[in-house]
Each structure stands twice: as C-alpha cells, then as structure tokens.
Amino acid sequence: MASGRLTRPRFRSASITEEERMTEIDTSHEQCLVDSLRARDESAFAELVDQHTPMMLRVARGYVASAEVAEDVVQETWIAVLQGIDGFEGRSTLRTWLFRILVNIAKKRGVRDRHDVDAALAAYAGSAAVDPSRFLPASSPEDPHHWATPPTSWPETPEGSVLGAEVLDVAGRELEHLPDRQRIVVALRDVLGYDAEEVSAMLSITPANQRVLLHRGRAHVRQALEDYLGTGA
C-alpha cells in the first residue's frame, strides 16, 4: 500500500467582514437595477425616481432661478438617464452618474456663470465660519489658537432626548437658510451620506471648495443649535 502524507484542506484565513458583505449586496442590487432599467422596467425606474427626486430638486434649485425651472431640469435629467442607461459603464456608482447628468443640465439652464460662483466662494472664504473670540489668542501660553469655548456635547439626559425632534427641526430650518452651495453640500454629505469624492464629482467642484462649503455650512448649523440650546458662548 502506497504511503503518503495527509494534507489539510485550505480555508480562507479570514471571513468576509460585515462592511464587505453590505458592499457586495449594494453592488448586486445596483447591477440588478441597471439591468432592469436597460430592459425598460417601469417599476425599476419608479424606484429610482422616488429615491432621488427630492434631492435632485434641491441640487437643481442651487443652479437655476426658480422651483419651476428646477422641476424642468429634473425631468430632463430623467429623460437623459433613460436615453443613456445603455451606455452606462459602471465606472462610478449609478447615483453619482445620475447627479453628474443633473448638474450638467442644471448648469446649462442656470442663471449663474462660473464667475458668480467663484465670487460667492471667495465671499464665504473671506468671513470667519466660527466667532474668533471662541479661540485662544496666538499669545496664549497654552494651546494658542485652540478652543477657548469648545462646542458643547449633546446632553445625555431624558430632557435631551425629548429635545431630539425639536433639534432636528431647528437643524432643518437652518439648513434651508444656508447659501445654495453650502446647503447642497451639507445635505449631500450629512443628510444623504455621500462621500467627499462623490459630492465633488456631482457638483464639479474641487475637493478644496467642497471642504470649505461643508465646513462653513456645518459651522452655521452648529452655531444655531448651540444658540437654541443655550450652550453658545
């Protein structure tokens, strides 16, 4: 009888992580959605419309003069999506591709030229996002330029929980009061959860501009919340 060594079967050294599993699920769902759109499945198109139209209207409104024109831009975008879905190559996510189309159409229909946008960005950059008095002076012997009055943490009390809905209402109102570009960036990043790279691509702005707009928008909303809760300086 021939002799030989028994070998152990090889297994993967590490199991798939939850994040990787969710990514696979999302990718699979998106591919199914794309395939359905290419097959002109009305239910798939309705799913996409219901999911993205509210934010599309907000983004379009940042480029055009009225809500009516924004609605026209969104409708034109959906037509372009149906016409172009067969050529979608998957180099970006479907939603990134969708918002790129939206922004391109909105720019063509918009009333703002690039000079006005740059001037607005320069104006935002020229003012302090947070009151300078809340930071230690450069001459401070300890932690110069650091917080003198840091932002206050949310209260971990029953009262704090009760205030949750009111706080969300305040944040929502302040978000609507932001300049258009700030409102769009904050909504995309903090409400819908898009990452910085996606937002920069969607809005055709540089990463630096995206950071400036996000920082200033967040700072405005945070200050309003602190004032509402009576925790500001």
Tab-separated table of C-alpha atoms in Angstrom:
chain	number	residue	atom	x	y	z
A	1	MET	CA	0.000	0.000	0.000
A	2	ALA	CA	1.471	3.297	-1.036
A	3	SER	CA	2.147	5.736	1.730
A	4	GLY	CA	1.615	9.461	1.592
A	5	ARG	CA	1.103	12.485	3.789
A	6	LEU	CA	-2.347	13.679	4.563
A	7	THR	CA	-2.773	17.362	3.763
A	8	ARG	CA	-5.222	19.642	5.462
A	9	PRO	CA	-7.768	21.374	3.286
A	10	ARG	CA	-7.081	25.079	2.833
A	11	PHE	CA	-9.591	27.544	4.130
A	12	ARG	CA	-9.763	31.318	3.882
A	13	SER	CA	-7.784	32.842	6.707
A	14	ALA	CA	-10.361	35.476	7.425
A	15	SER	CA	-14.109	35.617	6.975
A	16	ILE	CA	-15.762	38.384	4.992
A	17	THR	CA	-16.471	41.491	7.054
A	18	GLU	CA	-19.929	42.946	7.508
A	19	GLU	CA	-18.877	46.037	5.562
A	20	GLU	CA	-17.670	43.899	2.646
A	21	ARG	CA	-20.875	41.870	2.736
A	22	MET	CA	-23.022	45.011	2.628
A	23	THR	CA	-20.915	46.385	-0.229
A	24	GLU	CA	-21.467	43.180	-2.183
A	25	ILE	CA	-25.209	43.395	-1.547
A	26	ASP	CA	-25.331	47.056	-2.635
A	27	THR	CA	-23.290	46.310	-5.763
A	28	SER	CA	-25.521	43.371	-6.635
A	29	HIS	CA	-28.680	45.434	-6.108
A	30	GLU	CA	-27.322	48.265	-8.250
A	31	GLN	CA	-26.419	45.895	-11.081
A	32	CYS	CA	-29.916	44.411	-10.968
A	33	LEU	CA	-31.355	47.929	-11.054
A	34	VAL	CA	-29.198	48.882	-14.048
A	35	ASP	CA	-30.201	45.698	-15.879
A	36	SER	CA	-33.871	46.418	-15.174
A	37	LEU	CA	-33.539	49.992	-16.418
A	38	ARG	CA	-31.925	48.741	-19.608
A	39	ALA	CA	-34.867	46.389	-20.015
A	40	ARG	CA	-37.153	49.436	-19.602
A	41	ASP	CA	-38.700	48.037	-16.420
A	42	GLU	CA	-41.145	50.706	-15.233
A	43	SER	CA	-41.033	49.572	-11.584
A	44	ALA	CA	-37.230	49.933	-11.520
A	45	PHE	CA	-37.487	53.419	-12.984
A	46	ALA	CA	-40.161	54.345	-10.432
A	47	GLU	CA	-37.887	53.121	-7.606
A	48	LEU	CA	-35.065	55.337	-8.833
A	49	VAL	CA	-37.359	58.350	-9.251
A	50	ASP	CA	-38.844	58.001	-5.761
A	51	GLN	CA	-35.415	57.588	-4.185
A	52	HIS	CA	-33.600	60.517	-5.770
A	53	THR	CA	-36.081	63.155	-6.996
A	54	PRO	CA	-36.352	65.178	-3.733
A	55	MET	CA	-32.596	65.743	-3.503
A	56	MET	CA	-32.325	66.267	-7.257
A	57	LEU	CA	-34.778	69.153	-6.958
A	58	ARG	CA	-32.708	70.685	-4.161
A	59	VAL	CA	-29.473	70.392	-6.117
A	60	ALA	CA	-31.025	71.751	-9.311
A	61	ARG	CA	-32.519	74.666	-7.367
A	62	GLY	CA	-28.995	75.711	-6.452
A	63	TYR	CA	-28.238	76.389	-10.119
A	64	VAL	CA	-31.470	77.820	-11.511
A	65	ALA	CA	-33.699	80.765	-10.748
A	66	SER	CA	-36.944	79.065	-9.684
A	67	ALA	CA	-38.502	75.865	-8.443
A	68	GLU	CA	-40.341	75.515	-11.739
A	69	VAL	CA	-37.096	75.537	-13.710
A	70	ALA	CA	-35.598	73.048	-11.233
A	71	GLU	CA	-38.502	70.687	-11.945
A	72	ASP	CA	-37.833	71.027	-15.682
A	73	VAL	CA	-34.168	70.202	-15.073
A	74	VAL	CA	-35.077	67.071	-13.115
A	75	GLN	CA	-37.496	65.921	-15.804
A	76	GLU	CA	-34.856	66.481	-18.475
A	77	THR	CA	-32.389	64.521	-16.364
A	78	TRP	CA	-34.693	61.505	-16.142
A	79	ILE	CA	-35.133	61.545	-19.899
A	80	ALA	CA	-31.351	61.669	-20.313
A	81	VAL	CA	-30.966	58.751	-17.888
A	82	LEU	CA	-33.350	56.572	-19.884
A	83	GLN	CA	-31.640	57.541	-23.119
A	84	GLY	CA	-28.158	56.964	-21.748
A	85	ILE	CA	-28.553	53.925	-19.477
A	86	ASP	CA	-27.428	51.519	-22.203
A	87	GLY	CA	-24.093	53.327	-22.299
A	88	PHE	CA	-23.589	53.355	-18.513
A	89	GLU	CA	-20.242	51.623	-17.947
A	90	GLY	CA	-20.255	51.412	-14.152
A	91	ARG	CA	-17.076	53.449	-13.692
A	92	SER	CA	-18.917	55.310	-10.933
A	93	THR	CA	-21.983	54.440	-8.899
A	94	LEU	CA	-25.355	54.858	-10.557
A	95	ARG	CA	-26.284	57.737	-8.258
A	96	THR	CA	-23.021	59.577	-8.976
A	97	TRP	CA	-23.646	59.187	-12.709
A	98	LEU	CA	-27.226	60.382	-12.219
A	99	PHE	CA	-26.225	63.529	-10.334
A	100	ARG	CA	-23.481	64.334	-12.830
A	101	ILE	CA	-26.115	64.387	-15.557
A	102	LEU	CA	-28.346	66.558	-13.370
A	103	VAL	CA	-25.627	69.083	-12.624
A	104	ASN	CA	-24.556	69.331	-16.254
A	105	ILE	CA	-28.124	70.024	-17.351
A	106	ALA	CA	-28.704	72.455	-14.477
A	107	LYS	CA	-25.586	74.412	-15.412
A	108	LYS	CA	-26.775	74.783	-18.992
A	109	ARG	CA	-30.160	76.012	-17.775
A	110	GLY	CA	-28.784	78.022	-14.901
A	111	VAL	CA	-28.624	81.770	-14.442
A	112	ARG	CA	-25.249	81.784	-12.723
A	113	ASP	CA	-21.991	81.768	-14.610
A	114	ARG	CA	-18.702	80.492	-13.247
A	115	HIS	CA	-17.571	83.981	-12.271
A	116	ASP	CA	-20.529	84.403	-9.927
A	117	VAL	CA	-19.865	81.043	-8.279
A	118	ASP	CA	-16.196	81.827	-7.739
A	119	ALA	CA	-17.083	85.229	-6.321
A	120	ALA	CA	-19.534	83.616	-3.909
A	121	LEU	CA	-16.959	81.075	-2.797
A	122	ALA	CA	-14.441	83.862	-2.239
A	123	ALA	CA	-17.014	85.717	-0.139
A	124	TYR	CA	-17.589	82.638	2.015
A	125	ALA	CA	-13.855	82.195	2.461
A	126	GLY	CA	-13.414	85.812	3.474
A	127	SER	CA	-15.538	85.580	6.616
A	128	ALA	CA	-14.998	83.541	9.753
A	129	ALA	CA	-17.120	80.389	9.995
A	130	VAL	CA	-16.830	80.441	13.804
A	131	ASP	CA	-16.616	83.507	16.044
A	132	PRO	CA	-12.852	84.154	16.531
A	133	SER	CA	-13.466	85.004	20.203
A	134	ARG	CA	-14.127	81.312	20.826
A	135	PHE	CA	-10.451	80.519	20.188
A	136	LEU	CA	-7.410	81.250	22.338
A	137	PRO	CA	-5.169	84.054	21.014
A	138	ALA	CA	-1.790	83.393	19.416
A	139	SER	CA	-0.123	84.788	22.543
A	140	SER	CA	-1.765	82.228	24.818
A	141	PRO	CA	0.900	80.277	26.778
A	142	GLU	CA	-1.191	77.134	26.460
A	143	ASP	CA	-2.741	75.795	23.240
A	144	PRO	CA	-2.704	79.001	21.126
A	145	HIS	CA	-5.481	79.115	18.514
A	146	HIS	CA	-7.271	76.183	20.161
A	147	TRP	CA	-10.826	76.326	21.503
A	148	ALA	CA	-11.372	78.736	24.371
A	149	THR	CA	-15.052	77.779	24.381
A	150	PRO	CA	-15.365	74.369	22.693
A	151	PRO	CA	-18.617	73.135	21.191
A	152	THR	CA	-20.810	71.587	23.851
A	153	SER	CA	-21.621	67.885	23.680
A	154	TRP	CA	-25.256	66.866	23.305
A	155	PRO	CA	-26.887	66.391	26.728
A	156	GLU	CA	-27.288	62.728	27.729
A	157	THR	CA	-30.411	63.303	29.802
A	158	PRO	CA	-34.103	62.456	29.383
A	159	GLU	CA	-34.678	66.122	28.624
A	160	GLY	CA	-32.050	65.923	25.905
A	161	SER	CA	-33.883	63.010	24.320
A	162	VAL	CA	-37.168	64.893	24.424
A	163	LEU	CA	-35.495	67.789	22.608
A	164	GLY	CA	-34.393	65.485	19.774
A	165	ALA	CA	-37.299	66.238	17.433
A	166	GLU	CA	-37.095	69.975	18.129
A	167	VAL	CA	-33.362	69.981	17.466
A	168	LEU	CA	-33.890	68.229	14.131
A	169	ASP	CA	-36.491	70.842	13.203
A	170	VAL	CA	-34.076	73.654	14.036
A	171	ALA	CA	-31.299	71.992	12.032
A	172	GLY	CA	-33.644	71.539	9.074
A	173	ARG	CA	-34.703	75.181	9.121
A	174	GLU	CA	-31.129	76.414	9.357
A	175	LEU	CA	-30.107	74.134	6.508
A	176	GLU	CA	-32.689	75.824	4.287
A	177	HIS	CA	-31.265	79.241	5.208
A	178	LEU	CA	-27.742	78.403	4.037
A	179	PRO	CA	-26.412	79.805	0.760
A	180	ASP	CA	-27.265	77.444	-2.072
A	181	ARG	CA	-23.864	75.766	-2.500
A	182	GLN	CA	-23.406	75.265	1.252
A	183	ARG	CA	-26.921	73.836	1.595
A	184	ILE	CA	-26.397	71.399	-1.256
A	185	VAL	CA	-23.027	70.159	0.022
A	186	VAL	CA	-24.193	69.755	3.627
A	187	ALA	CA	-27.369	67.969	2.531
A	188	LEU	CA	-25.481	65.581	0.262
A	189	ARG	CA	-22.806	64.832	2.861
A	190	ASP	CA	-24.710	64.843	6.154
A	191	VAL	CA	-28.296	64.027	5.172
A	192	LEU	CA	-27.818	61.557	2.327
A	193	GLY	CA	-24.388	60.255	3.307
A	194	TYR	CA	-22.477	60.809	0.058
A	195	ASP	CA	-18.719	60.892	0.495
A	196	ALA	CA	-16.472	63.864	-0.346
A	197	GLU	CA	-15.284	62.430	-3.644
A	198	GLU	CA	-18.825	61.766	-4.852
A	199	VAL	CA	-20.013	65.266	-3.920
A	200	SER	CA	-17.054	66.914	-5.651
A	201	ALA	CA	-17.762	64.871	-8.774
A	202	MET	CA	-21.505	65.523	-8.728
A	203	LEU	CA	-21.144	69.283	-8.348
A	204	SER	CA	-17.986	69.612	-10.475
A	205	ILE	CA	-16.154	71.473	-7.729
A	206	THR	CA	-12.657	70.960	-6.385
A	207	PRO	CA	-12.106	68.965	-3.177
A	208	ALA	CA	-10.906	72.195	-1.532
A	209	ASN	CA	-14.128	74.031	-2.406
A	210	GLN	CA	-16.155	71.067	-1.180
A	211	ARG	CA	-14.346	71.195	2.175
A	212	VAL	CA	-14.837	74.965	2.509
A	213	LEU	CA	-18.549	74.776	1.754
A	214	LEU	CA	-19.075	71.805	4.074
A	215	HIS	CA	-17.155	73.415	6.937
A	216	ARG	CA	-18.980	76.728	6.705
A	217	GLY	CA	-22.386	75.135	6.338
A	218	ARG	CA	-21.818	72.838	9.301
A	219	ALA	CA	-20.481	75.706	11.394
A	220	HIS	CA	-23.598	77.800	10.723
A	221	VAL	CA	-25.969	74.975	11.653
A	222	ARG	CA	-23.919	74.075	14.738
A	223	GLN	CA	-23.962	77.686	15.962
A	224	ALA	CA	-27.727	77.878	15.502
A	225	LEU	CA	-28.177	74.675	17.518
A	226	GLU	CA	-25.939	75.947	20.304
A	227	ASP	CA	-27.902	79.204	20.432
A	228	TYR	CA	-31.181	77.268	20.538
A	229	LEU	CA	-29.986	75.029	23.360
A	230	GLY	CA	-28.446	77.930	25.254
A	231	THR	CA	-24.942	76.447	25.108
A	232	GLY	CA	-23.257	79.082	22.975
A	233	ALA	CA	-20.634	81.472	24.268
